Coordinates of C-alpha atoms in Angstrom, one line a residue:
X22 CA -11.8 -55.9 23.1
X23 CA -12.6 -56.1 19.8
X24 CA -12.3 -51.9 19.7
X25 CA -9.3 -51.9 21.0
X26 CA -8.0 -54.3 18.5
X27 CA -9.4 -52.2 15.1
X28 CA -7.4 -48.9 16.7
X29 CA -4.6 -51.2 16.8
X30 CA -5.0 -52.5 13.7
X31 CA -5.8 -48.6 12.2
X32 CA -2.7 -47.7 14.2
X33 CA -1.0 -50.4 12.1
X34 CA -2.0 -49.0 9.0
X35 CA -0.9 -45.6 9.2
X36 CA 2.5 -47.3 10.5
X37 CA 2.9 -48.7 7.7
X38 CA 2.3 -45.8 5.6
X39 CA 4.3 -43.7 7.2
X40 CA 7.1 -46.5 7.4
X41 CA 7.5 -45.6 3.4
X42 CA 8.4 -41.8 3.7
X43 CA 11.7 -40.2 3.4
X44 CA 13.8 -38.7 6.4
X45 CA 11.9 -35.5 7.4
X46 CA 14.6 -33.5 5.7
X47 CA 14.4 -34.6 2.5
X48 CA 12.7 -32.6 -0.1
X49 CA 10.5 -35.2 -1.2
X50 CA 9.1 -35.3 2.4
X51 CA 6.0 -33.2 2.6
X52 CA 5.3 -33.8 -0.7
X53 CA 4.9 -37.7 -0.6
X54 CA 3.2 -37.2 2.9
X55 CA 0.7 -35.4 1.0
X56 CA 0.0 -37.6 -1.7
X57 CA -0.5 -40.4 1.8
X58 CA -3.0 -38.0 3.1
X59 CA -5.3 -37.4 -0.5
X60 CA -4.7 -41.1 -1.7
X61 CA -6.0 -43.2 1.9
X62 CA -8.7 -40.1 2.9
X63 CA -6.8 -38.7 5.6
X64 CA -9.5 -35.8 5.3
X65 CA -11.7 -37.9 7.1
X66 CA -9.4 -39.5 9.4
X67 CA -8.6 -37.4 11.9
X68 CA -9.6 -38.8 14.9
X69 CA -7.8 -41.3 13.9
X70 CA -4.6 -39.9 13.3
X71 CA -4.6 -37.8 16.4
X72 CA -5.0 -40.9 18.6
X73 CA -2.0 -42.1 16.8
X74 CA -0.3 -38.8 17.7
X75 CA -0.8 -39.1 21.1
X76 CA 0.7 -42.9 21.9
X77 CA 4.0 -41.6 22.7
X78 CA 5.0 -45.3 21.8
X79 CA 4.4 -44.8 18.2
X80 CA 7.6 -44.1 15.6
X81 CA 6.2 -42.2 12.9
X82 CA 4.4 -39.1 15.3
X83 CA 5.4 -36.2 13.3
X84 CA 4.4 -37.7 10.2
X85 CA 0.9 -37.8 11.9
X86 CA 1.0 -34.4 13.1
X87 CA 2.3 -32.9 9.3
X88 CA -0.8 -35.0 8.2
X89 CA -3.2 -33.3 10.7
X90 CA -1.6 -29.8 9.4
X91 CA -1.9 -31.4 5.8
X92 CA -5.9 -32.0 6.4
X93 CA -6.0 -28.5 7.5
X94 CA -4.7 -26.5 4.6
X95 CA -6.8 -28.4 2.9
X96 CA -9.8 -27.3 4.0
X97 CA -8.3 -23.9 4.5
X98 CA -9.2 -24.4 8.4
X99 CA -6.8 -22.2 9.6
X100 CA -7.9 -21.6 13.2
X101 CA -7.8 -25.1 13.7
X102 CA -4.4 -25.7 12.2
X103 CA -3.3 -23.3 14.6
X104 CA -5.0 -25.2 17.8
X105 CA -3.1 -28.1 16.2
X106 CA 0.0 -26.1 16.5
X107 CA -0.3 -25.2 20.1
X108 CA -1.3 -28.4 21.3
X109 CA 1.7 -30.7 19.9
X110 CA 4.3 -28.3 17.8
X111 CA 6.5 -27.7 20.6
X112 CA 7.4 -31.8 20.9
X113 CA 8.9 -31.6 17.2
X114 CA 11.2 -28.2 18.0
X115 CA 14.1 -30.4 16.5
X116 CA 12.9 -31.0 13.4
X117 CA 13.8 -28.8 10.9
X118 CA 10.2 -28.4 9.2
X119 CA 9.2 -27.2 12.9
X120 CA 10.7 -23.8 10.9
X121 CA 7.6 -24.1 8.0
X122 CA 5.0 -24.9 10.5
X123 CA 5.5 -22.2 12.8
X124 CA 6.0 -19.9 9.9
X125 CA 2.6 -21.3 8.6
X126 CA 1.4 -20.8 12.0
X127 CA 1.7 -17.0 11.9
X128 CA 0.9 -16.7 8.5
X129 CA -2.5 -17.7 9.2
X130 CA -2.5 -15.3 11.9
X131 CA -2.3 -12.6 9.5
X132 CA -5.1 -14.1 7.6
X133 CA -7.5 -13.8 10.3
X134 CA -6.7 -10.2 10.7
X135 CA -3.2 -10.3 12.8
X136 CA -1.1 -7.8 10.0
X137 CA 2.1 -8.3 12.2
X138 CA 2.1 -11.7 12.5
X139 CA 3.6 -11.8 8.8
X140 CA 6.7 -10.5 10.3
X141 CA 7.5 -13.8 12.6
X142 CA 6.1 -15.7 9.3
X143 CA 8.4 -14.3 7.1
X144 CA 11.1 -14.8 9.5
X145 CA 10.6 -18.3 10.3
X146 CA 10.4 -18.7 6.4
X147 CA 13.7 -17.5 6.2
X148 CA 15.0 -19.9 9.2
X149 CA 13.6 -22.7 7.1
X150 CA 15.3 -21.6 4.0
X151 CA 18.2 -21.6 5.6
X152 CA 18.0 -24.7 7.1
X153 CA 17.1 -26.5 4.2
X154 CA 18.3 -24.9 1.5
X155 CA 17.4 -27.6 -1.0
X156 CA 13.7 -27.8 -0.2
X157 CA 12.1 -26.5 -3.5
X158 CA 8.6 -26.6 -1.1
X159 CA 10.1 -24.8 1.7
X160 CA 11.3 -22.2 -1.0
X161 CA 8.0 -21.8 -2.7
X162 CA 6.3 -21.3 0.5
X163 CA 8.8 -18.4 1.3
X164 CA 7.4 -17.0 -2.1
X165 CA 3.9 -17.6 -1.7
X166 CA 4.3 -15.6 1.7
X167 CA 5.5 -12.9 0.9
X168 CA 3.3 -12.4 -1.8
X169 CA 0.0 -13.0 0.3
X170 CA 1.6 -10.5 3.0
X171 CA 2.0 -7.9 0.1
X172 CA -1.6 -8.4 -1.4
X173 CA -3.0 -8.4 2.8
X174 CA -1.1 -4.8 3.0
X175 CA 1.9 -5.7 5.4
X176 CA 4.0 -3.4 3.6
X177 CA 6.6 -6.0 2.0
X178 CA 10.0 -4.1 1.4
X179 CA 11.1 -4.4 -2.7
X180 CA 14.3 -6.3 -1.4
X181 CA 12.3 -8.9 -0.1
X182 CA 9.7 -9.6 -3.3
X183 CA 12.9 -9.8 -5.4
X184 CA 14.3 -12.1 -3.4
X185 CA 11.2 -14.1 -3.5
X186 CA 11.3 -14.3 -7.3
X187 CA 14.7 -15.4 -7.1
X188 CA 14.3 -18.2 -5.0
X189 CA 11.2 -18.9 -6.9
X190 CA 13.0 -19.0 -9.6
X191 CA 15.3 -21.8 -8.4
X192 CA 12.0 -23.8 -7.4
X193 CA 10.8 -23.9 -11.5
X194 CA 14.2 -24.5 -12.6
X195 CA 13.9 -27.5 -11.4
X196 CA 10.5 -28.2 -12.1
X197 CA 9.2 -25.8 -15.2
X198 CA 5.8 -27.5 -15.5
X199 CA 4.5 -26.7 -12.4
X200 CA 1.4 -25.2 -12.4
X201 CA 1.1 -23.3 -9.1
X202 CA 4.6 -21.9 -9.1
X203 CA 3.6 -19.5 -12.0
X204 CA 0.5 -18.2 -10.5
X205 CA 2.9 -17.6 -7.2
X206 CA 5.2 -15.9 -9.8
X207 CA 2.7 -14.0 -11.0
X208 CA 1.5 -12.3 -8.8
X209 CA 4.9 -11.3 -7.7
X210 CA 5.6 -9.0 -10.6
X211 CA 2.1 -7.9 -10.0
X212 CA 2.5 -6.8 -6.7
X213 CA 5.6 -5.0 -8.6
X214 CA 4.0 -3.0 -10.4
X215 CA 4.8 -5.3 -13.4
X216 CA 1.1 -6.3 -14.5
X217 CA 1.8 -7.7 -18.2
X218 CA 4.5 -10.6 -16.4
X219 CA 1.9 -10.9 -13.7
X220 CA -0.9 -12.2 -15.8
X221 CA 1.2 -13.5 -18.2
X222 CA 2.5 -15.8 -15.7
X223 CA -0.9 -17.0 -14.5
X224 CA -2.4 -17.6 -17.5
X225 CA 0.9 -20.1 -17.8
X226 CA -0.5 -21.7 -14.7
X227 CA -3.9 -21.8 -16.2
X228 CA -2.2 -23.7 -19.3
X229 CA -0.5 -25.9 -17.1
X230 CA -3.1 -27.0 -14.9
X231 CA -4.3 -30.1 -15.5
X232 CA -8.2 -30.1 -14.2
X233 CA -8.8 -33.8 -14.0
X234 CA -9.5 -33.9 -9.9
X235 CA -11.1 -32.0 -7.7
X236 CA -7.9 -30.1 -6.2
X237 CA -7.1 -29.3 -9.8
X238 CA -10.5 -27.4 -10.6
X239 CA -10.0 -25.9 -7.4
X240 CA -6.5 -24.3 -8.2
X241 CA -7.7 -23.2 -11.6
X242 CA -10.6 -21.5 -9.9
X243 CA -7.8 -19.9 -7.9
X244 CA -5.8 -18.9 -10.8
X245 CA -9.0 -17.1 -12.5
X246 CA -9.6 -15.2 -9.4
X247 CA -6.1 -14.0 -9.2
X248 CA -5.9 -12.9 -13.2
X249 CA -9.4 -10.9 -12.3
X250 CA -7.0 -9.5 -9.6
X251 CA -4.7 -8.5 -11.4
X252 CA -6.6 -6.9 -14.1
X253 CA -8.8 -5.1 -11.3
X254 CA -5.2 -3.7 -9.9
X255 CA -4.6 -2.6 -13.8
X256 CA -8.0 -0.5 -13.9
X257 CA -7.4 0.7 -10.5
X258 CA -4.1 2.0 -11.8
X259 CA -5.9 3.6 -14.5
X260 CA -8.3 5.4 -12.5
X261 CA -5.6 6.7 -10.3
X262 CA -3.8 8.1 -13.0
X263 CA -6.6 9.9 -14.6
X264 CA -7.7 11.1 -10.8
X265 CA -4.5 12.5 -10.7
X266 CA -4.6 14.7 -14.0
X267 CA -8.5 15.4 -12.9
X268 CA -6.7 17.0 -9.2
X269 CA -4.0 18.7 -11.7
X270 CA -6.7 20.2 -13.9
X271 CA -8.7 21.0 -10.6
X272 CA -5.8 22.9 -8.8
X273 CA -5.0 24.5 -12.0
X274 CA -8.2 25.5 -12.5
X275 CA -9.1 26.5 -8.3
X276 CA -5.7 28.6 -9.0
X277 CA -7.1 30.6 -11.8
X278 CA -10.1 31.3 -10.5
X279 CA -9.1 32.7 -7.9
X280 CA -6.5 35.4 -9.7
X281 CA -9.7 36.0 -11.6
X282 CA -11.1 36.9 -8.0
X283 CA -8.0 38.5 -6.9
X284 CA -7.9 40.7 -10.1
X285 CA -11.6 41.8 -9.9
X286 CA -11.6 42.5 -6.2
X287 CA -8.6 44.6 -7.2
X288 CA -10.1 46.3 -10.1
X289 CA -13.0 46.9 -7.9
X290 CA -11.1 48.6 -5.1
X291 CA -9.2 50.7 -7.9
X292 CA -12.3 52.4 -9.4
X293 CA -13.6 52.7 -5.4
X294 CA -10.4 54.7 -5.3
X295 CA -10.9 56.6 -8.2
X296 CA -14.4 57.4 -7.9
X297 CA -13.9 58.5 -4.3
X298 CA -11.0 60.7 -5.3
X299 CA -13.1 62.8 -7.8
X300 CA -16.1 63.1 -5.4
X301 CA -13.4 64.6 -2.5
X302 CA -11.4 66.8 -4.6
X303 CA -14.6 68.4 -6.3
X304 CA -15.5 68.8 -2.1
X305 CA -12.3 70.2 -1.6
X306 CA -11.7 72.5 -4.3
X307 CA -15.5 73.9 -3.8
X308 CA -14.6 74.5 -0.1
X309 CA -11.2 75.5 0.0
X310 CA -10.3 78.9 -1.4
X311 CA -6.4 79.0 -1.0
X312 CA -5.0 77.1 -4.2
X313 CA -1.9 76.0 -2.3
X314 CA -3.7 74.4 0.7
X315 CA -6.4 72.7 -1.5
X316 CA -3.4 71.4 -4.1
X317 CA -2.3 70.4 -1.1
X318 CA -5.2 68.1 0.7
X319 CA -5.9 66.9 -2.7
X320 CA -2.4 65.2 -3.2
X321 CA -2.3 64.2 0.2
X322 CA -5.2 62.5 0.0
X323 CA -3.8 60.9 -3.8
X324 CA -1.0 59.7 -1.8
X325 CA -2.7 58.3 1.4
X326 CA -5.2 56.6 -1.4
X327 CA -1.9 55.2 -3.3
X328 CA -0.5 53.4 0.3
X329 CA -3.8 52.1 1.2
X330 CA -4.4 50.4 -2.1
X331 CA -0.9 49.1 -2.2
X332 CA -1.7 47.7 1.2
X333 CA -4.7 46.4 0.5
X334 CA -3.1 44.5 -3.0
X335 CA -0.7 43.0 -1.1
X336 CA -3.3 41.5 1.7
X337 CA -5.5 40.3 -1.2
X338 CA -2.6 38.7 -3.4
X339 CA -1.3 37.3 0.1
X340 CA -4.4 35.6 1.3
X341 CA -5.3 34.0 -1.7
X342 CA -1.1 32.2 -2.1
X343 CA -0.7 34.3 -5.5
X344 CA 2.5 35.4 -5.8
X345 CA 2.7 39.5 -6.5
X346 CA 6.0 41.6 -7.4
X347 CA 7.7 42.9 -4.7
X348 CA 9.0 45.5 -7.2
X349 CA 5.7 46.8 -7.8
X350 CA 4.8 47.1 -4.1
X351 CA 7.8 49.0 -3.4
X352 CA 7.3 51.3 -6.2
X353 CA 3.2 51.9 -5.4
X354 CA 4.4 52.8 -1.3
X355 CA 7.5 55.3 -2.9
X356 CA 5.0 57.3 -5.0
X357 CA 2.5 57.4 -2.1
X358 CA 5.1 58.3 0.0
X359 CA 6.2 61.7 -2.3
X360 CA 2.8 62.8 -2.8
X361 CA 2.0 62.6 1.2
X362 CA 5.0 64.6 1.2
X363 CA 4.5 67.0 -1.8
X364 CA 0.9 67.6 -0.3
X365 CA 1.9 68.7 2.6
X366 CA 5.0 71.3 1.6
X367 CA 2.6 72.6 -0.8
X368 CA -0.3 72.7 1.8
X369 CA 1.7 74.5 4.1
X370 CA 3.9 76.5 1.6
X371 CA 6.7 74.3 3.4
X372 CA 8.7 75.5 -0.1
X373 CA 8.8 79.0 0.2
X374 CA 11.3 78.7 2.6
X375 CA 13.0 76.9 0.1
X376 CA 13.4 78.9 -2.7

């Protein structure tokens, strides 16, 4: 008996808390449900709440079941914020913050390693923002999202950044001093590109934070790690810049080495030429009596010599991508051409005939 009447009695008590909140779709909502959960130790309550949950009798059940998600978060449980989720969210589909839970819902999803996940969190985001267009928390949690689906590597468009910061931007005209909304703005322009706003904006949120409670120190640990972010995305940058002029030097420099290769493979197959010219016209003109046939062979050969180098050049200049002048080429195979012909009228005093 006496159990029985303390679960009443705690059932009583959170009634009563709850009792004080504003209609679910006010914008003061979550945020004075959370101040209920860190002021009365909800984080150790949850038994507690959860029975009160599940008494289908009792008034204030969502506020119970935002609290369990509150507790949650907290603890940056996200596993069991989902189990939470799939166990009671589908009895609240008519409230409009059912939009930020389920978006929250996939969110963590991508956390634990679900990339496309982001895509129905970002989209229930936008339902929610929609739906309550005057909810500065429902706005910065759009924001937050799509910054956290950038930095995980869900390939956020442009579009959709900008039209975080500008709904962000809404949230700290309203209220300019709070901390966390300029580390979530920071880290927008910094998944930009824009790295001076980025960590200009979080050391704002460093300045702002306050640091006299637990949660505080934790946020400002937060905010450190994400100015070291951002200055480790700054050096990164850095090294990819001067990795790219090191590939530019590289190429440049693979390029000239090989037309240094090209050009001594060809100078090397021009003296070949030359030298084995010399060697076969001293054969020939040793070993051929008749002047016209040995002027002959010999500028056949010159010829035949002349094509086969100009064959080979091109080959060579082909296989190794460096361009070579077609002009050239043409020329080289023309004079080749004449003295295969000119050697072989003369050879065969073709030109006697002539004259």
């Amino acid at each position: 008996m006496s159990r029985r009447g303390g679960g009443a009695a705690r059932g009583s008590n959170l009634e009563t808390l709850f009792s004080g909140l504003p209609i679910e779709d006010d914008s003061q909502y979550t945020v004075e449900l959370k101040r209920i959960v860190l002021d009365n130790d909800f984080l150790n309550k949850e038994r507690e709440i959860e029975n009160y949950l599940l008494n289908q009798q009792n008034q204030y059940r969502f506020a119970a079941f935002y609290s369990l998600l509150i507790v949650c978060r907290e603890y940056n449980n996200y596993s069991k914020y989902n189990e939470y989720v799939d166990k009671y969210a589908n009895q609240f589909h008519q409230v409009k913050l059912y939009k930020i839970v389920m978006s929250t819902y996939y969110r963590n999803k991508g956390i634990l390693g679900d990339l496309g996940a982001y895509r129905n969190a970002i989209r229930f985001a936008e339902e929610a923002c929609t739906m309550l267009p005057d909810n500065l928390a429902v706005k910065h949690h759009f924001a937050e999202l799509i910054v956290l689906a950038d930095e995980e590597g869900a390939n956020v468009h442009v579009e959709t950044i900008n039209k975080a910061i500008e709904r962000l931007d809404d949230v700290m005209d309203a209220n300019p001093y709070h901390a966390k909304y300029y580390c979530t703005l920071g880290r927008l322009f910094a998944s930009l590109g824009d790295y001076n706003q980025g960590m200009k904006n979080v050391k704002k949120a460093l300045d702002f934070e306050r640091g006299d409670n637990k949660d505080s120190l934790i946020r400002i640990g937060q905010y450190n790690y994400y100015l070291l972010q951002i200055k480790m995305l700054i050096e990164n940058d850095k090294v990819d810049s001067k990795m790219g002029k090191f590939n530019s030097d590289f190429e440049q420099m693979e390029n000239d080495l090989d037309g240094m290769k090209t050009q001594y493979l060809e100078y090397l197959a021009f003296f070949s030429s030359v030298l084995a010219f010399v060697l076969i016209t001293v054969n020939i003109v040793i070993s051929v009596d008749d002047f016209n046939k040995c002027a002959g062979i010999v500028l056949m050969f010159a010829g035949a010599l002349v094509v086969v180098f100009g064959v080979f050049r091109m080959l060579l200049y082909y296989s190794s991508k460096i361009k070579f002048g077609i002009l050239k080429t043409i020329f080289s195979y023309v004079i080749g051409l004449l003295l295969l012909i000119a050697g072989f009228i003369i050879g065969n005093q073709l030109y006697v005939y002539w004259l």
